[in-house]
């Protein structure tokens, strides 16, 4: 595990990374750490009734950790140009109860992290503190914002190495911490709060545990697989990018198809390739006729009955879910197959 962590830090050019058994665990650990973060002059602590501002367009793994930590969810609308969070709507929903903001880099396309910092500053100006940011980077291994890998912008950042990600350890994840103090804390909390590196007299009997933790650590089998799969990951990511560039060029003038925005600051690794179509259901049926798998990938989280109490109006998302669709763009797609997909 230590070797995998070192290799990840080198690849991502980051510090303060802990390997975990899933990205879901990374998200849960990040939320839990923030919830229990001691009060300071700059941080009021988390109280009953405090909120997590988050996107409904994501895997449920993003948002269920907020529920598991007894925090309230406030949904933020989607940006139809990127499928990421609508940052204008995010800013408008800030309150003195906003303690955490979870941003999802949809498909690997980075959220505007400079704008996120501006929104944190607005909260400082209004309420005297900045909500802490958790970046869900599950889609974004290899993605960069302003030429820096995700996880290097001062936030909590969660990666996934689940079976179908760019980099897989069969299952696993990582959490990048914003500073060394939180890193040391995360190392303890991922394994019950026990310091596994202490010189205790009896290895089977732990020293005093000052803060209880979880069983979220990665094992050496998954770490070894992940370490081995780092070798070809650049080629894998590059192929995803090549396929996406091919689609960008060849789908841009097709009637009824709208491509998502691209920015020079936001370099996506294109775990998935998303576009918008005017007749989504007809499109899906037609692609199925041609043996091409297409999908929206994730159901909107706010439709589930377990979060019914947080229901709110999300006009952009209401329209977007009837238009967005993802087409095959993975490393396994050949030149002939991507041409066939475009022709279909």
Coordinates of C-alpha atoms in Angstrom, one line a residue:
X1 CA 0.0 0.0 0.0
X2 CA 2.8 2.4 0.8
X3 CA 4.4 1.8 -2.5
X4 CA 1.1 2.4 -4.3
X5 CA 0.6 5.7 -2.4
X6 CA 4.1 6.8 -3.3
X7 CA 3.5 6.1 -7.0
X8 CA 0.2 7.9 -6.9
X9 CA 1.7 10.9 -5.3
X10 CA 4.4 11.0 -8.0
X11 CA 1.9 10.6 -10.8
X12 CA -0.6 13.1 -9.5
X13 CA 2.2 15.4 -8.3
X14 CA 0.5 15.7 -4.9
X15 CA 1.2 15.3 -1.2
X16 CA -0.9 14.0 1.6
X17 CA -2.6 11.0 0.0
X18 CA -4.0 7.9 1.7
X19 CA -5.1 4.8 -0.2
X20 CA -8.6 3.4 0.8
X21 CA -10.8 0.5 -0.2
X22 CA -13.1 2.6 -2.3
X23 CA -13.9 6.2 -3.4
X24 CA -17.1 5.9 -1.4
X25 CA -15.0 5.3 1.7
X26 CA -12.9 8.4 0.7
X27 CA -16.0 10.5 0.5
X28 CA -17.4 9.1 3.7
X29 CA -14.1 9.7 5.5
X30 CA -13.8 13.3 4.2
X31 CA -17.4 14.2 5.3
X32 CA -16.8 12.6 8.7
X33 CA -13.5 14.4 9.2
X34 CA -15.1 17.7 8.4
X35 CA -18.1 17.1 10.6
X36 CA -15.8 16.4 13.6
X37 CA -13.3 19.1 12.8
X38 CA -12.7 21.2 15.9
X39 CA -13.9 24.8 16.1
X40 CA -11.4 27.6 15.5
X41 CA -11.6 31.3 14.9
X42 CA -12.0 30.5 11.1
X43 CA -14.2 27.4 11.4
X44 CA -17.4 27.4 13.5
X45 CA -17.8 23.6 13.5
X46 CA -20.7 21.6 12.2
X47 CA -24.0 21.7 14.1
X48 CA -27.4 19.9 13.8
X49 CA -29.2 21.2 10.7
X50 CA -26.1 22.2 8.8
X51 CA -26.0 21.5 5.1
X52 CA -24.0 20.0 2.3
X53 CA -24.5 21.7 -1.1
X54 CA -24.1 19.1 -3.8
X55 CA -25.0 17.9 -7.3
X56 CA -27.9 15.5 -7.9
X57 CA -26.3 14.5 -11.2
X58 CA -23.9 11.9 -10.0
X59 CA -23.5 8.4 -8.6
X60 CA -25.4 8.0 -5.3
X61 CA -21.9 7.2 -3.7
X62 CA -21.3 11.0 -3.8
X63 CA -24.2 12.0 -1.6
X64 CA -25.1 9.1 0.7
X65 CA -22.0 9.9 2.9
X66 CA -23.8 13.2 3.8
X67 CA -26.8 11.2 5.0
X68 CA -24.6 8.7 6.8
X69 CA -23.1 11.6 8.8
X70 CA -26.6 13.1 9.6
X71 CA -26.1 16.2 7.5
X72 CA -28.8 17.8 5.4
X73 CA -28.6 17.9 1.6
X74 CA -29.3 21.0 -0.4
X75 CA -29.3 20.3 -4.2
X76 CA -27.6 22.5 -6.6
X77 CA -28.8 22.7 -10.2
X78 CA -26.7 21.4 -13.1
X79 CA -24.9 23.4 -15.8
X80 CA -26.3 22.1 -19.1
X81 CA -23.1 23.2 -20.9
X82 CA -20.9 20.8 -18.9
X83 CA -23.1 18.5 -16.7
X84 CA -21.2 19.9 -13.8
X85 CA -22.6 21.9 -11.0
X86 CA -24.2 25.3 -11.9
X87 CA -21.9 27.6 -10.0
X88 CA -24.3 30.6 -10.2
X89 CA -27.0 28.4 -8.5
X90 CA -24.4 27.3 -5.9
X91 CA -23.5 30.8 -5.0
X92 CA -27.2 31.8 -4.7
X93 CA -27.8 28.9 -2.2
X94 CA -25.0 29.7 0.2
X95 CA -26.1 30.2 3.8
X96 CA -24.7 30.3 7.3
X97 CA -25.6 26.6 7.4
X98 CA -23.5 25.6 4.4
X99 CA -20.5 23.8 5.9
X100 CA -19.6 21.4 3.0
X101 CA -19.7 21.8 -0.8
X102 CA -19.3 18.6 -2.9
X103 CA -18.3 19.2 -6.5
X104 CA -18.4 16.4 -9.1
X105 CA -16.1 16.5 -12.1
X106 CA -18.6 14.9 -14.5
X107 CA -17.0 12.6 -17.0
X108 CA -13.6 13.9 -15.9
X109 CA -14.3 17.5 -17.0
X110 CA -13.1 19.8 -14.2
X111 CA -15.3 22.2 -12.4
X112 CA -14.0 25.8 -12.4
X113 CA -12.1 25.6 -9.2
X114 CA -11.1 29.3 -9.2
X115 CA -14.8 30.2 -9.1
X116 CA -15.3 27.8 -6.2
X117 CA -12.6 29.7 -4.3
X118 CA -14.4 33.0 -5.1
X119 CA -17.6 31.5 -3.7
X120 CA -15.8 30.4 -0.5
X121 CA -14.5 34.0 -0.2
X122 CA -18.1 35.3 -0.5
X123 CA -19.1 33.0 2.4
X124 CA -16.3 34.4 4.5
X125 CA -17.5 37.9 3.7
X126 CA -21.1 37.1 4.6
X127 CA -20.8 34.6 7.4
X128 CA -17.2 34.7 8.6
X129 CA -16.1 31.3 7.4
X130 CA -15.6 29.3 4.2
X131 CA -17.4 26.0 3.6
X132 CA -15.0 23.2 3.0
X133 CA -14.8 21.6 -0.5
X134 CA -14.8 17.9 -1.3
X135 CA -14.0 17.1 -4.9
X136 CA -15.5 13.9 -6.3
X137 CA -12.8 13.0 -8.8
X138 CA -14.1 9.4 -9.4
X139 CA -14.4 10.2 -13.2
X140 CA -11.3 12.3 -13.3
X141 CA -8.0 10.3 -13.0
X142 CA -5.7 12.1 -15.4
X143 CA -7.8 15.3 -15.6
X144 CA -6.2 18.7 -15.0
X145 CA -7.4 22.1 -14.0
X146 CA -5.0 24.8 -15.1
X147 CA -2.3 22.2 -15.8
X148 CA -2.5 20.7 -12.3
X149 CA -4.0 17.2 -11.6
X150 CA -7.2 17.3 -9.6
X151 CA -6.4 17.1 -5.9
X152 CA -3.8 19.9 -6.0
X153 CA -6.1 22.8 -5.4
X154 CA -6.3 22.8 -1.6
X155 CA -9.4 20.7 -1.1
X156 CA -10.3 17.2 0.0
X157 CA -10.2 15.2 -3.2
X158 CA -11.5 11.6 -3.7
X159 CA -10.4 9.2 -6.5
X160 CA -11.8 5.9 -7.5
X161 CA -9.9 2.8 -8.7
X162 CA -13.0 0.7 -9.1
X163 CA -13.0 -2.0 -11.9
X164 CA -14.0 0.2 -14.8
X165 CA -12.0 3.3 -14.1
X166 CA -9.0 4.5 -16.0
X167 CA -6.8 3.2 -13.3
X168 CA -8.1 0.1 -11.6
X169 CA -7.0 -1.8 -8.5
X170 CA -10.2 -4.0 -9.0
X171 CA -11.7 -1.9 -6.2
X172 CA -10.2 0.9 -4.3
X173 CA -9.9 4.6 -3.8
X174 CA -7.7 7.4 -2.5
X175 CA -8.3 10.6 -0.5
X176 CA -6.0 13.6 -0.9
X177 CA -6.0 15.9 2.1
X178 CA -5.6 19.7 2.1
X179 CA -2.8 19.7 4.6
X180 CA -0.4 17.5 6.6
X181 CA -2.4 17.7 9.8
X182 CA -5.5 16.3 8.1
X183 CA -3.3 13.7 6.3
X184 CA -2.0 12.4 9.6
X185 CA -5.6 12.2 11.0
X186 CA -6.8 10.4 7.9
X187 CA -4.1 7.8 8.2
X188 CA -5.4 6.9 11.6
X189 CA -9.1 7.1 10.9
X190 CA -9.0 4.8 7.9
X191 CA -8.1 2.0 10.3
X192 CA -10.2 2.4 13.5
X193 CA -8.0 5.3 14.7
X194 CA -5.1 3.0 15.4
X195 CA -1.6 4.1 14.7
X196 CA -0.2 1.1 12.8
X197 CA 3.3 2.5 12.8
X198 CA 3.7 2.9 16.6
X199 CA 6.3 1.0 18.6
X200 CA 3.7 -0.6 20.9
X201 CA 5.0 -3.5 23.1
X202 CA 2.3 -5.9 22.0
X203 CA 1.5 -5.6 18.2
X204 CA -2.0 -7.1 18.8
X205 CA -2.8 -4.5 21.5
X206 CA -3.2 -0.9 20.3
X207 CA -2.2 2.2 22.0
X208 CA -4.8 4.7 23.2
X209 CA -7.3 5.7 20.4
X210 CA -8.0 9.4 20.7
X211 CA -10.5 9.5 17.8
X212 CA -12.5 6.5 16.6
X213 CA -12.3 5.6 12.9
X214 CA -13.3 3.1 10.3
X215 CA -12.2 0.0 8.3
X216 CA -11.5 1.9 5.1
X217 CA -7.9 1.0 4.4
X218 CA -6.7 -0.5 1.2
X219 CA -5.2 -4.0 1.3
X220 CA -1.9 -5.1 -0.3
X221 CA -3.6 -7.2 -3.0
X222 CA -5.5 -4.3 -4.4
X223 CA -2.5 -2.0 -4.0
X224 CA -0.3 -4.4 -6.0
X225 CA -2.9 -4.6 -8.8
X226 CA -3.2 -0.8 -8.8
X227 CA 0.6 -0.3 -8.8
X228 CA 0.9 -2.7 -11.8
X229 CA -1.9 -0.9 -13.7
X230 CA -0.2 2.5 -13.3
X231 CA 2.3 1.5 -16.0
X232 CA -0.2 1.6 -19.0
X233 CA -2.5 4.3 -17.6
X234 CA -1.1 7.1 -19.7
X235 CA -1.8 5.1 -22.9
X236 CA -5.3 4.3 -21.6
X237 CA -6.1 8.0 -20.8
X238 CA -4.6 9.2 -24.1
X239 CA -6.9 6.8 -26.0
X240 CA -9.9 8.1 -24.2
X241 CA -8.8 11.6 -25.2
X242 CA -8.2 10.6 -28.8
X243 CA -11.7 9.1 -29.1
X244 CA -13.3 12.2 -27.5
X245 CA -11.4 14.5 -29.9
X246 CA -12.6 12.4 -32.8
X247 CA -16.2 12.7 -31.6
X248 CA -15.8 16.5 -31.0
X249 CA -14.6 16.9 -34.6
X250 CA -17.1 14.6 -36.3
X251 CA -20.3 15.2 -34.4
X252 CA -20.1 19.0 -34.2
X253 CA -22.3 19.7 -37.3
X254 CA -24.9 17.0 -36.9
X255 CA -28.5 18.3 -36.6
X256 CA -30.1 17.5 -33.3
X257 CA -26.8 16.9 -31.5
X258 CA -25.2 19.5 -29.1
X259 CA -21.7 19.0 -27.8
X260 CA -20.7 20.0 -24.3
X261 CA -18.4 23.0 -23.7
X262 CA -14.6 22.8 -23.7
X263 CA -12.2 25.2 -21.9
X264 CA -8.5 25.6 -22.2
X265 CA -8.3 25.5 -18.4
X266 CA -10.2 22.3 -18.1
X267 CA -8.5 19.2 -19.5
X268 CA -10.7 16.1 -19.2
X269 CA -9.5 12.6 -19.2
X270 CA -12.9 11.6 -20.7
X271 CA -13.8 8.6 -18.5
X272 CA -17.1 9.0 -20.3
X273 CA -18.1 11.1 -23.4
X274 CA -21.4 13.0 -22.9
X275 CA -23.4 14.9 -25.5
X276 CA -27.0 16.1 -25.8
X277 CA -29.5 14.9 -28.3
X278 CA -33.0 16.3 -29.2
X279 CA -34.8 12.9 -29.2
X280 CA -33.1 11.0 -26.5
X281 CA -35.3 7.9 -26.4
X282 CA -35.3 7.5 -30.2
X283 CA -31.6 8.0 -30.2
X284 CA -31.1 5.3 -27.5
X285 CA -33.4 2.9 -29.4
X286 CA -31.6 3.5 -32.7
X287 CA -28.2 2.9 -31.2
X288 CA -29.4 -0.3 -29.6
X289 CA -30.5 -1.4 -33.1
X290 CA -26.9 -0.9 -34.2
X291 CA -25.5 -2.8 -31.2
X292 CA -24.1 0.4 -29.7
X293 CA -24.4 0.7 -25.9
X294 CA -25.4 4.2 -24.7
X295 CA -26.5 5.4 -21.3
X296 CA -27.1 8.4 -19.0
X297 CA -24.7 6.5 -16.7
X298 CA -26.1 7.9 -13.4
X299 CA -29.7 8.5 -12.3
X300 CA -30.3 11.9 -10.7
X301 CA -30.0 11.3 -7.0
X302 CA -32.9 13.7 -6.0
X303 CA -35.6 11.4 -7.4
X304 CA -35.0 8.7 -4.7
X305 CA -37.5 8.4 -1.9
X306 CA -34.8 8.2 0.8
X307 CA -34.0 11.9 0.0
X308 CA -37.6 13.0 -0.6
X309 CA -37.4 15.6 2.2
X310 CA -34.8 17.6 0.3
X311 CA -36.8 17.9 -2.9
X312 CA -36.3 21.2 -4.7
X313 CA -36.8 22.7 -8.1
X314 CA -33.8 22.1 -10.5
X315 CA -34.9 23.5 -13.9
X316 CA -31.7 22.9 -15.7
X317 CA -31.4 19.3 -14.6
X318 CA -35.1 18.6 -15.4
X319 CA -34.3 19.5 -19.0
X320 CA -30.8 18.0 -19.1
X321 CA -31.7 14.5 -18.1
X322 CA -34.0 14.3 -21.1
X323 CA -31.2 15.3 -23.5
X324 CA -27.9 14.0 -22.2
X325 CA -26.5 10.6 -23.3
X326 CA -23.0 9.0 -23.1
X327 CA -21.5 7.1 -26.1
X328 CA -18.6 4.6 -26.0
X329 CA -15.3 6.3 -25.7
X330 CA -13.1 3.9 -23.8
X331 CA -9.6 2.7 -24.6
X332 CA -11.1 -0.5 -26.2
X333 CA -12.9 1.5 -29.0
X334 CA -11.0 1.0 -32.2
X335 CA -10.7 3.6 -35.1
X336 CA -13.2 1.5 -37.1
X337 CA -15.7 1.3 -34.2
X338 CA -15.6 5.0 -33.4
X339 CA -16.2 5.8 -37.1
X340 CA -19.1 3.3 -37.1
X341 CA -20.6 5.1 -34.0
X342 CA -20.4 8.5 -35.7
X343 CA -22.0 7.1 -38.9
X344 CA -24.8 5.5 -36.9

